[in-house]
mmCIF file of C-alpha atoms and ligand atoms in Angstrom:
data_model
loop_
_atom_site.group_PDB
_atom_site.id
_atom_site.type_symbol
_atom_site.label_atom_id
_atom_site.label_comp_id
_atom_site.label_asym_id
_atom_site.label_seq_id
_atom_site.Cartn_x
_atom_site.Cartn_y
_atom_site.Cartn_z
ATOM 1 C CA MET A 24 19.937 -34.183 20.763
ATOM 2 C CA ALA A 25 22.769 -31.937 21.836
ATOM 3 C CA ARG A 26 22.940 -28.397 20.541
ATOM 4 C CA LEU A 27 24.806 -28.111 17.232
ATOM 5 C CA GLY A 28 28.469 -27.357 17.821
ATOM 6 C CA SER A 29 28.193 -27.937 21.563
ATOM 7 C CA TRP A 30 31.837 -29.058 21.544
ATOM 8 C CA ILE A 31 33.005 -25.557 20.592
ATOM 9 C CA GLU A 32 33.217 -22.892 23.261
ATOM 10 C CA THR A 33 33.788 -19.234 22.651
ATOM 11 C CA PHE A 34 35.683 -16.988 24.982
ATOM 12 C CA PRO A 35 36.668 -13.353 24.522
ATOM 13 C CA GLN A 36 40.218 -14.523 23.780
ATOM 14 C CA GLY A 37 39.254 -17.010 21.077
ATOM 15 C CA ILE A 38 37.400 -20.143 20.053
ATOM 16 C CA TYR A 39 38.157 -23.244 22.098
ATOM 17 C CA VAL A 40 37.698 -26.661 20.488
ATOM 18 C CA ARG A 41 37.307 -28.858 23.540
ATOM 19 C CA PRO A 42 37.742 -32.379 22.070
ATOM 20 C CA ALA A 43 40.937 -31.182 20.337
ATOM 21 C CA ASP A 44 42.115 -29.194 23.371
ATOM 22 C CA ALA A 45 43.057 -26.445 20.933
ATOM 23 C CA TRP A 46 42.311 -22.749 20.412
ATOM 24 C CA ILE A 47 41.632 -21.029 17.110
ATOM 25 C CA ASP A 48 43.459 -17.704 16.599
ATOM 26 C CA PRO A 49 43.739 -17.094 20.338
ATOM 27 C CA SER A 50 44.702 -13.580 21.372
ATOM 28 C CA GLN A 51 46.726 -14.938 24.304
ATOM 29 C CA PRO A 52 49.439 -17.610 24.401
ATOM 30 C CA LYS A 53 47.905 -21.108 24.622
ATOM 31 C CA PRO A 54 49.370 -24.630 24.751
ATOM 32 C CA ARG A 55 47.966 -25.457 21.303
ATOM 33 C CA ALA A 56 46.756 -23.006 18.655
ATOM 34 C CA LEU A 57 45.207 -23.492 15.228
ATOM 35 C CA VAL A 58 46.015 -20.336 13.258
ATOM 36 C CA THR A 59 44.041 -19.212 10.196
ATOM 37 C CA HIS A 60 46.574 -16.712 8.811
ATOM 38 C CA GLY A 61 49.539 -14.518 9.585
ATOM 39 C CA HIS A 62 47.950 -11.138 10.413
ATOM 40 C CA GLY A 63 48.854 -9.945 13.872
ATOM 41 C CA ASP A 64 45.311 -10.048 15.236
ATOM 42 C CA HIS A 65 45.064 -13.780 14.430
ATOM 43 C CA ALA A 66 48.615 -15.059 14.708
ATOM 44 C CA ARG A 67 50.356 -14.230 17.949
ATOM 45 C CA GLY A 68 53.670 -15.440 19.262
ATOM 46 C CA GLY A 69 54.235 -17.538 22.354
ATOM 47 C CA HIS A 70 51.971 -20.555 21.854
ATOM 48 C CA GLY A 71 53.138 -23.982 22.972
ATOM 49 C CA ALA A 72 52.387 -25.528 19.574
ATOM 50 C CA VAL A 73 50.971 -24.059 16.374
ATOM 51 C CA LEU A 74 49.114 -25.850 13.600
ATOM 52 C CA ALA A 75 48.893 -23.762 10.444
ATOM 53 C CA THR A 76 49.661 -23.864 6.737
ATOM 54 C CA PRO A 77 53.390 -23.898 5.861
ATOM 55 C CA GLU A 78 53.034 -20.355 4.473
ATOM 56 C CA THR A 79 51.448 -19.046 7.667
ATOM 57 C CA LEU A 80 54.171 -20.684 9.744
ATOM 58 C CA ALA A 81 56.786 -19.006 7.539
ATOM 59 C CA ILE A 82 55.090 -15.632 8.072
ATOM 60 C CA MET A 83 54.938 -16.215 11.828
ATOM 61 C CA GLY A 84 58.621 -17.138 11.717
ATOM 62 C CA VAL A 85 59.437 -13.753 10.188
ATOM 63 C CA ARG A 86 57.348 -11.934 12.780
ATOM 64 C CA TYR A 87 57.940 -13.873 15.975
ATOM 65 C CA GLY A 88 60.915 -16.122 15.336
ATOM 66 C CA ASP A 89 60.790 -19.884 15.040
ATOM 67 C CA GLN A 90 57.547 -21.547 16.080
ATOM 68 C CA ASN A 91 56.951 -24.988 17.449
ATOM 69 C CA GLY A 92 54.905 -25.461 14.326
ATOM 70 C CA GLN A 93 53.151 -28.371 12.703
ATOM 71 C CA PRO A 94 52.590 -27.479 9.050
ATOM 72 C CA VAL A 95 49.312 -28.676 7.567
ATOM 73 C CA ALA A 96 49.075 -28.122 3.822
ATOM 74 C CA TYR A 97 45.825 -27.236 2.054
ATOM 75 C CA GLY A 98 43.772 -30.366 1.585
ATOM 76 C CA GLU A 99 45.653 -32.393 4.184
ATOM 77 C CA SER A 100 43.715 -33.632 7.208
ATOM 78 C CA VAL A 101 45.141 -34.218 10.670
ATOM 79 C CA ARG A 102 43.659 -35.748 13.761
ATOM 80 C CA VAL A 103 43.903 -33.458 16.794
ATOM 81 C CA GLY A 104 42.564 -35.184 19.892
ATOM 82 C CA ASP A 105 39.145 -36.352 18.809
ATOM 83 C CA VAL A 106 38.706 -33.928 15.921
ATOM 84 C CA ASP A 107 39.627 -34.103 12.236
ATOM 85 C CA VAL A 108 41.147 -30.785 11.264
ATOM 86 C CA SER A 109 41.918 -29.479 7.798
ATOM 87 C CA PHE A 110 42.943 -26.154 6.304
ATOM 88 C CA VAL A 111 41.183 -24.900 3.183
ATOM 89 C CA PRO A 112 42.107 -21.746 1.194
ATOM 90 C CA ALA A 113 40.382 -18.549 2.380
ATOM 91 C CA GLY A 114 41.580 -16.222 -0.410
ATOM 92 C CA HIS A 115 42.658 -13.549 2.088
ATOM 93 C CA VAL A 116 46.494 -13.465 2.050
ATOM 94 C CA LEU A 117 49.313 -15.918 1.315
ATOM 95 C CA GLY A 118 48.683 -19.118 3.280
ATOM 96 C CA SER A 119 45.343 -17.967 4.697
ATOM 97 C CA ALA A 120 42.975 -20.764 5.581
ATOM 98 C CA GLN A 121 39.522 -21.607 6.750
ATOM 99 C CA ILE A 122 39.727 -24.235 9.430
ATOM 100 C CA VAL A 123 37.433 -27.217 8.933
ATOM 101 C CA LEU A 124 36.597 -29.179 12.088
ATOM 102 C CA GLU A 125 34.822 -32.528 12.036
ATOM 103 C CA HIS A 126 33.673 -34.262 15.176
ATOM 104 C CA LYS A 127 30.842 -36.684 15.877
ATOM 105 C CA GLY A 128 29.338 -36.258 12.446
ATOM 106 C CA GLU A 129 29.227 -32.466 12.625
ATOM 107 C CA LYS A 130 31.200 -30.213 10.332
ATOM 108 C CA ILE A 131 32.130 -26.722 11.447
ATOM 109 C CA VAL A 132 34.026 -24.260 9.273
ATOM 110 C CA VAL A 133 35.814 -21.274 10.783
ATOM 111 C CA SER A 134 36.266 -18.820 7.926
ATOM 112 C CA GLY A 135 38.998 -16.668 9.456
ATOM 113 C CA ASP A 136 39.307 -13.544 7.309
ATOM 114 C CA TYR A 137 38.295 -14.268 3.745
ATOM 115 C CA LYS A 138 37.398 -12.797 0.392
ATOM 116 C CA ARG A 139 35.960 -14.169 -2.845
ATOM 117 C CA ARG A 140 37.733 -11.944 -5.375
ATOM 118 C CA GLU A 141 40.534 -13.237 -7.435
ATOM 119 C CA ASP A 142 43.903 -12.304 -5.941
ATOM 120 C CA PRO A 143 47.163 -13.115 -7.772
ATOM 121 C CA THR A 144 49.022 -13.502 -4.467
ATOM 122 C CA CYS A 145 47.032 -16.296 -2.870
ATOM 123 C CA HIS A 146 44.836 -19.321 -3.413
ATOM 124 C CA GLU A 147 41.213 -18.632 -4.147
ATOM 125 C CA PHE A 148 38.565 -19.302 -1.437
ATOM 126 C CA VAL A 149 37.209 -22.847 -1.518
ATOM 127 C CA PRO A 150 33.588 -23.195 -0.360
ATOM 128 C CA VAL A 151 33.023 -26.044 2.106
ATOM 129 C CA PRO A 152 29.379 -26.895 2.836
ATOM 130 C CA CYS A 153 28.972 -27.320 6.595
ATOM 131 C CA ASP A 154 26.585 -27.484 9.544
ATOM 132 C CA VAL A 155 27.960 -24.380 11.235
ATOM 133 C CA PHE A 156 29.753 -21.588 9.402
ATOM 134 C CA ILE A 157 31.665 -19.271 11.708
ATOM 135 C CA THR A 158 32.106 -16.186 9.586
ATOM 136 C CA GLU A 159 33.901 -12.895 9.853
ATOM 137 C CA ALA A 160 31.826 -9.763 9.224
ATOM 138 C CA THR A 161 34.385 -6.971 8.890
ATOM 139 C CA PHE A 162 32.387 -5.355 6.077
ATOM 140 C CA GLY A 163 29.038 -6.746 7.163
ATOM 141 C CA LEU A 164 26.849 -3.845 6.078
ATOM 142 C CA PRO A 165 25.035 -3.457 2.751
ATOM 143 C CA VAL A 166 26.843 -0.133 2.170
ATOM 144 C CA PHE A 167 30.085 -2.036 1.674
ATOM 145 C CA HIS A 168 30.528 -2.879 -1.935
ATOM 146 C CA HIS A 169 34.127 -3.246 -3.072
ATOM 147 C CA PRO A 170 34.594 -2.058 -6.653
ATOM 148 C CA ASP A 171 36.553 -3.909 -9.297
ATOM 149 C CA THR A 172 40.255 -4.016 -8.340
ATOM 150 C CA ALA A 173 41.557 -3.362 -11.854
ATOM 151 C CA GLY A 174 39.583 -0.106 -11.958
ATOM 152 C CA GLU A 175 41.149 1.065 -8.701
ATOM 153 C CA ILE A 176 44.645 0.210 -9.985
ATOM 154 C CA ASP A 177 43.927 2.126 -13.193
ATOM 155 C CA ARG A 178 42.954 5.201 -11.153
ATOM 156 C CA LEU A 179 46.297 4.933 -9.372
ATOM 157 C CA LEU A 180 48.223 4.684 -12.660
ATOM 158 C CA HIS A 181 46.235 7.507 -14.192
ATOM 159 C CA ARG A 182 47.083 9.748 -11.266
ATOM 160 C CA LEU A 183 50.765 8.793 -11.459
ATOM 161 C CA HIS A 184 51.032 9.624 -15.160
ATOM 162 C CA SER A 185 49.039 12.852 -14.908
ATOM 163 C CA ASP A 186 51.916 14.628 -13.101
ATOM 164 C CA GLU A 187 55.291 12.942 -13.237
ATOM 165 C CA SER A 188 57.002 15.568 -11.115
ATOM 166 C CA ARG A 189 55.288 13.972 -8.131
ATOM 167 C CA CYS A 190 55.309 10.439 -6.759
ATOM 168 C CA VAL A 191 52.322 8.438 -5.566
ATOM 169 C CA LEU A 192 52.756 7.131 -2.040
ATOM 170 C CA VAL A 193 50.457 4.173 -1.373
ATOM 171 C CA GLY A 194 49.683 3.068 2.177
ATOM 172 C CA ALA A 195 49.215 -0.698 2.246
ATOM 173 C CA TYR A 196 49.615 -3.301 4.990
ATOM 174 C CA ALA A 197 52.943 -5.060 5.013
ATOM 175 C CA LEU A 198 51.411 -8.524 4.826
ATOM 176 C CA GLY A 199 49.129 -9.169 1.900
ATOM 177 C CA LYS A 200 47.865 -5.811 0.744
ATOM 178 C CA ALA A 201 51.260 -4.443 -0.299
ATOM 179 C CA GLN A 202 52.127 -7.528 -2.361
ATOM 180 C CA ARG A 203 48.664 -7.634 -3.900
ATOM 181 C CA VAL A 204 48.862 -3.982 -4.978
ATOM 182 C CA ILE A 205 52.292 -4.631 -6.511
ATOM 183 C CA CYS A 206 51.059 -7.730 -8.386
ATOM 184 C CA GLU A 207 47.961 -5.925 -9.636
ATOM 185 C CA LEU A 208 50.126 -3.040 -10.884
ATOM 186 C CA ARG A 209 52.275 -5.531 -12.809
ATOM 187 C CA ARG A 210 49.159 -7.068 -14.332
ATOM 188 C CA ARG A 211 48.065 -3.645 -15.531
ATOM 189 C CA GLY A 212 51.369 -3.324 -17.362
ATOM 190 C CA HIS A 213 53.336 -1.228 -14.877
ATOM 191 C CA ASP A 214 56.855 -2.630 -15.213
ATOM 192 C CA ASP A 215 58.815 0.279 -13.693
ATOM 193 C CA PRO A 216 60.688 -0.290 -10.458
ATOM 194 C CA ILE A 217 58.384 0.098 -7.450
ATOM 195 C CA TYR A 218 59.918 1.672 -4.357
ATOM 196 C CA ILE A 219 59.142 0.184 -0.973
ATOM 197 C CA HIS A 220 59.508 1.222 2.650
ATOM 198 C CA GLY A 221 62.007 -0.917 4.599
ATOM 199 C CA ALA A 222 59.185 -2.381 6.701
ATOM 200 C CA LEU A 223 57.875 -4.227 3.624
ATOM 201 C CA GLU A 224 61.147 -5.761 2.574
ATOM 202 C CA ARG A 225 61.060 -9.072 4.420
ATOM 203 C CA MET A 226 57.442 -9.849 3.636
ATOM 204 C CA CYS A 227 57.932 -9.064 -0.068
ATOM 205 C CA ALA A 228 60.947 -11.387 -0.086
ATOM 206 C CA LEU A 229 58.889 -14.101 1.584
ATOM 207 C CA TYR A 230 56.178 -13.813 -1.092
ATOM 208 C CA GLU A 231 58.805 -14.112 -3.811
ATOM 209 C CA GLU A 232 60.264 -17.182 -2.094
ATOM 210 C CA HIS A 233 56.768 -18.675 -2.279
ATOM 211 C CA GLY A 234 56.628 -18.219 -6.039
ATOM 212 C CA ILE A 235 54.846 -14.872 -6.273
ATOM 213 C CA PRO A 236 56.899 -12.607 -8.553
ATOM 214 C CA LEU A 237 56.752 -8.909 -7.670
ATOM 215 C CA GLY A 238 59.015 -7.465 -10.373
ATOM 216 C CA GLU A 239 61.745 -4.962 -9.610
ATOM 217 C CA LEU A 240 61.472 -3.557 -6.090
ATOM 218 C CA ARG A 241 63.836 -0.944 -4.700
ATOM 219 C CA LEU A 242 64.161 0.346 -1.184
ATOM 220 C CA ALA A 243 62.931 3.944 -1.030
ATOM 221 C CA THR A 244 65.115 4.881 1.903
ATOM 222 C CA GLY A 245 68.095 7.042 1.010
ATOM 223 C CA VAL A 246 67.064 7.442 -2.625
ATOM 224 C CA PRO A 247 67.488 11.010 -4.006
ATOM 225 C CA LYS A 248 64.206 12.898 -4.433
ATOM 226 C CA ASP A 249 64.587 13.288 -8.178
ATOM 227 C CA GLU A 250 64.798 9.540 -8.713
ATOM 228 C CA LEU A 251 61.373 9.135 -7.096
ATOM 229 C CA ARG A 252 59.508 11.556 -9.362
ATOM 230 C CA GLY A 253 56.923 9.707 -11.452
ATOM 231 C CA ARG A 254 57.355 6.600 -9.269
ATOM 232 C CA ILE A 255 55.123 4.542 -7.023
ATOM 233 C CA VAL A 256 56.243 4.221 -3.425
ATOM 234 C CA ILE A 257 54.553 1.707 -1.113
ATOM 235 C CA ALA A 258 54.696 2.046 2.655
ATOM 236 C CA PRO A 259 52.783 0.757 5.668
ATOM 237 C CA PRO A 260 49.811 3.031 6.515
ATOM 238 C CA GLY A 261 51.577 4.297 9.641
ATOM 239 C CA ALA A 262 54.345 5.840 7.531
ATOM 240 C CA LEU A 263 52.038 7.926 5.319
ATOM 241 C CA ASN A 264 52.039 11.019 7.467
ATOM 242 C CA ASP A 265 55.238 10.579 9.422
ATOM 243 C CA ARG A 266 58.701 12.046 8.999
ATOM 244 C CA TRP A 267 59.741 9.271 6.639
ATOM 245 C CA SER A 268 57.405 10.527 3.911
ATOM 246 C CA ARG A 269 58.739 14.104 4.008
ATOM 247 C CA ARG A 270 61.753 13.225 1.903
ATOM 248 C CA LEU A 271 59.517 12.170 -0.994
ATOM 249 C CA PRO A 272 58.915 14.538 -3.948
ATOM 250 C CA ASP A 273 55.483 16.119 -3.274
ATOM 251 C CA PRO A 274 53.733 12.766 -2.821
ATOM 252 C CA VAL A 275 50.123 12.132 -3.777
ATOM 253 C CA THR A 276 48.995 10.206 -0.722
ATOM 254 C CA ALA A 277 46.968 7.097 -1.538
ATOM 255 C CA MET A 278 45.706 4.288 0.643
ATOM 256 C CA ALA A 279 44.536 0.797 -0.352
ATOM 257 C CA SER A 280 41.846 -0.387 2.049
ATOM 258 C CA GLY A 281 38.231 -1.475 2.123
ATOM 259 C CA TRP A 282 37.638 1.370 4.569
ATOM 260 C CA MET A 283 38.404 3.906 1.856
ATOM 261 C CA ARG A 284 34.771 3.407 0.847
ATOM 262 C CA ILE A 285 34.073 5.750 3.777
ATOM 263 C CA ARG A 286 35.098 9.249 2.673
ATOM 264 C CA GLN A 287 35.439 10.451 6.222
ATOM 265 C CA ARG A 288 38.061 7.801 6.967
ATOM 266 C CA ALA A 289 40.056 8.912 3.939
ATOM 267 C CA ARG A 290 39.876 12.540 5.021
ATOM 268 C CA GLN A 291 40.900 11.739 8.590
ATOM 269 C CA ALA A 292 43.988 9.956 7.309
ATOM 270 C CA ASN A 293 44.827 12.815 4.914
ATOM 271 C CA VAL A 294 44.414 10.500 1.976
ATOM 272 C CA GLU A 295 44.151 12.305 -1.329
ATOM 273 C CA LEU A 296 43.618 9.205 -3.465
ATOM 274 C CA PRO A 297 41.506 6.579 -1.661
ATOM 275 C CA LEU A 298 41.706 3.146 -3.306
ATOM 276 C CA VAL A 299 38.983 0.714 -2.302
ATOM 277 C CA ILE A 300 40.978 -2.512 -2.343
ATOM 278 C CA SER A 301 40.043 -4.958 0.376
ATOM 279 C CA ASP A 302 41.178 -8.379 1.482
ATOM 280 C CA HIS A 303 37.820 -9.036 3.146
ATOM 281 C CA ALA A 304 34.506 -10.126 1.701
ATOM 282 C CA ASP A 305 32.084 -7.276 1.080
ATOM 283 C CA TRP A 306 28.373 -7.530 1.919
ATOM 284 C CA HIS A 307 27.516 -9.256 -1.332
ATOM 285 C CA GLU A 308 30.321 -11.790 -0.939
ATOM 286 C CA LEU A 309 29.381 -12.500 2.686
ATOM 287 C CA THR A 310 25.735 -13.153 1.875
ATOM 288 C CA CYS A 311 26.442 -15.092 -1.348
ATOM 289 C CA THR A 312 28.858 -17.312 0.540
ATOM 290 C CA ILE A 313 26.249 -18.135 3.170
ATOM 291 C CA ARG A 314 23.703 -18.907 0.440
ATOM 292 C CA GLU A 315 26.229 -21.172 -1.244
ATOM 293 C CA LEU A 316 27.294 -23.088 1.864
ATOM 294 C CA LYS A 317 23.739 -23.514 3.175
ATOM 295 C CA PRO A 318 24.810 -23.992 6.798
ATOM 296 C CA THR A 319 22.226 -24.849 9.440
ATOM 297 C CA GLU A 320 23.690 -22.132 11.659
ATOM 298 C CA VAL A 321 25.896 -19.103 11.156
ATOM 299 C CA TRP A 322 28.006 -17.769 13.990
ATOM 300 C CA ILE A 323 29.266 -14.264 13.352
ATOM 301 C CA THR A 324 32.387 -12.605 14.645
ATOM 302 C CA HIS A 325 34.872 -9.893 13.916
ATOM 303 C CA GLY A 326 32.973 -6.850 12.779
ATOM 304 C CA ARG A 327 29.462 -5.587 12.230
ATOM 305 C CA GLU A 328 27.646 -8.731 13.368
ATOM 306 C CA GLU A 329 24.165 -7.269 13.775
ATOM 307 C CA ALA A 330 23.255 -6.642 10.112
ATOM 308 C CA LEU A 331 24.496 -10.014 8.928
ATOM 309 C CA LYS A 332 22.646 -11.749 11.746
ATOM 310 C CA HIS A 333 19.469 -9.995 10.668
ATOM 311 C CA TRP A 334 20.042 -11.031 7.057
ATOM 312 C CA CYS A 335 20.460 -14.675 8.126
ATOM 313 C CA LEU A 336 17.310 -14.622 10.208
ATOM 314 C CA THR A 337 15.258 -13.173 7.349
ATOM 315 C CA HIS A 338 16.623 -16.012 5.202
ATOM 316 C CA GLN A 339 15.573 -18.651 7.739
ATOM 317 C CA ILE A 340 19.124 -19.395 8.866
ATOM 318 C CA LYS A 341 19.774 -19.555 12.590
ATOM 319 C CA ALA A 342 22.447 -17.028 13.502
ATOM 320 C CA CYS A 343 24.194 -15.662 16.564
ATOM 321 C CA GLU A 344 27.024 -13.300 17.420
ATOM 322 C CA LEU A 345 30.242 -14.397 19.061
ATOM 323 C CA ASN A 346 31.834 -11.811 21.240
ATOM 324 C CA LEU A 347 35.525 -12.210 20.625
ATOM 325 C CA VAL A 348 37.909 -9.388 21.360
ATOM 326 C CA GLY A 349 41.268 -8.342 20.037
ATOM 327 C CA TYR A 350 40.628 -8.524 16.304
ATOM 328 C CA GLU A 351 41.612 -5.246 14.767
ATOM 329 C CA ASP A 352 41.423 -5.735 11.009
ATOM 330 C CA GLU A 353 45.136 -5.127 10.786
ATOM 331 C CA ASP A 354 45.034 -5.805 7.103
ATOM 332 C CA ASP A 355 42.236 -3.456 6.203
ATOM 333 C CA ASP A 356 42.109 -0.785 8.823
HETATM 334 ZN ZN1 ZN B 9 43.523 -10.817 8.177
HETATM 335 ZN ZN1 ZN B 10 41.336 -10.236 10.925
#
């Protein structure tokens, strides 16, 4: 009998599905790409054709201009070459999907980036039992435990209200994290206008167009200092320490990322208020998901593969590492 998943080949630039003649999240332009989600390390411009969820195609449209896209909605199945392909929610960002591949009686699931926590801005992860689970491992070490999101949001609000002569400047990725932080603030009862950096404007509008209300947002640029006192300002992480932030009234610098679990990372980025809010599965979620799916094999990519591989082997699950390059955890770096 042939090796399980022998019809999938991995190359540094991505996963190639031979009987579909298609690449998954390739880091270079390819004639046909299956794209899990809109983050820049997964979705690149310049492919001949792109199969992705309608939301992901809309995000790629904002970033790269119109795509030669074939939208595949959650739950829909399409035949690509000799493979049945479907997209199943991954719980990571708007439109994010696991890609389910079925060929010759074998089922392979490519997780893409995923998380198991509830997130008001996207569909919750749907577990799909499979023969091979190709999983990310961004936070694949037991030290990574993401705390409860509501608690992190409450720390942010507490800090804001403890000194209303200052503002709190939150670094959050433009796609996904920023909208999630805004939604979570609304859920915790924060109805004040939230000020955003111009780089977040289009993506916030896109979320609203997809039925995710963000409340009153105002552009922070050009707003007098006094108006920003006691306010929350959200900007991409790159803007936290640059000239743009100097016009803000004595900002408390915060950052929403799974990496804020590492104090040294927070210090290096001059972050005064680290918020551990991640769009990736933590160690517990990674291992629980594997237990739940009961795959025959686990192929690990995209992070700290070694520890998760060891965990699989001690749980009698065959596991190996895939050496892909070019994934940079844009969303959670
Ligand atoms: Zn991502
Ligand atoms: Zn990623």
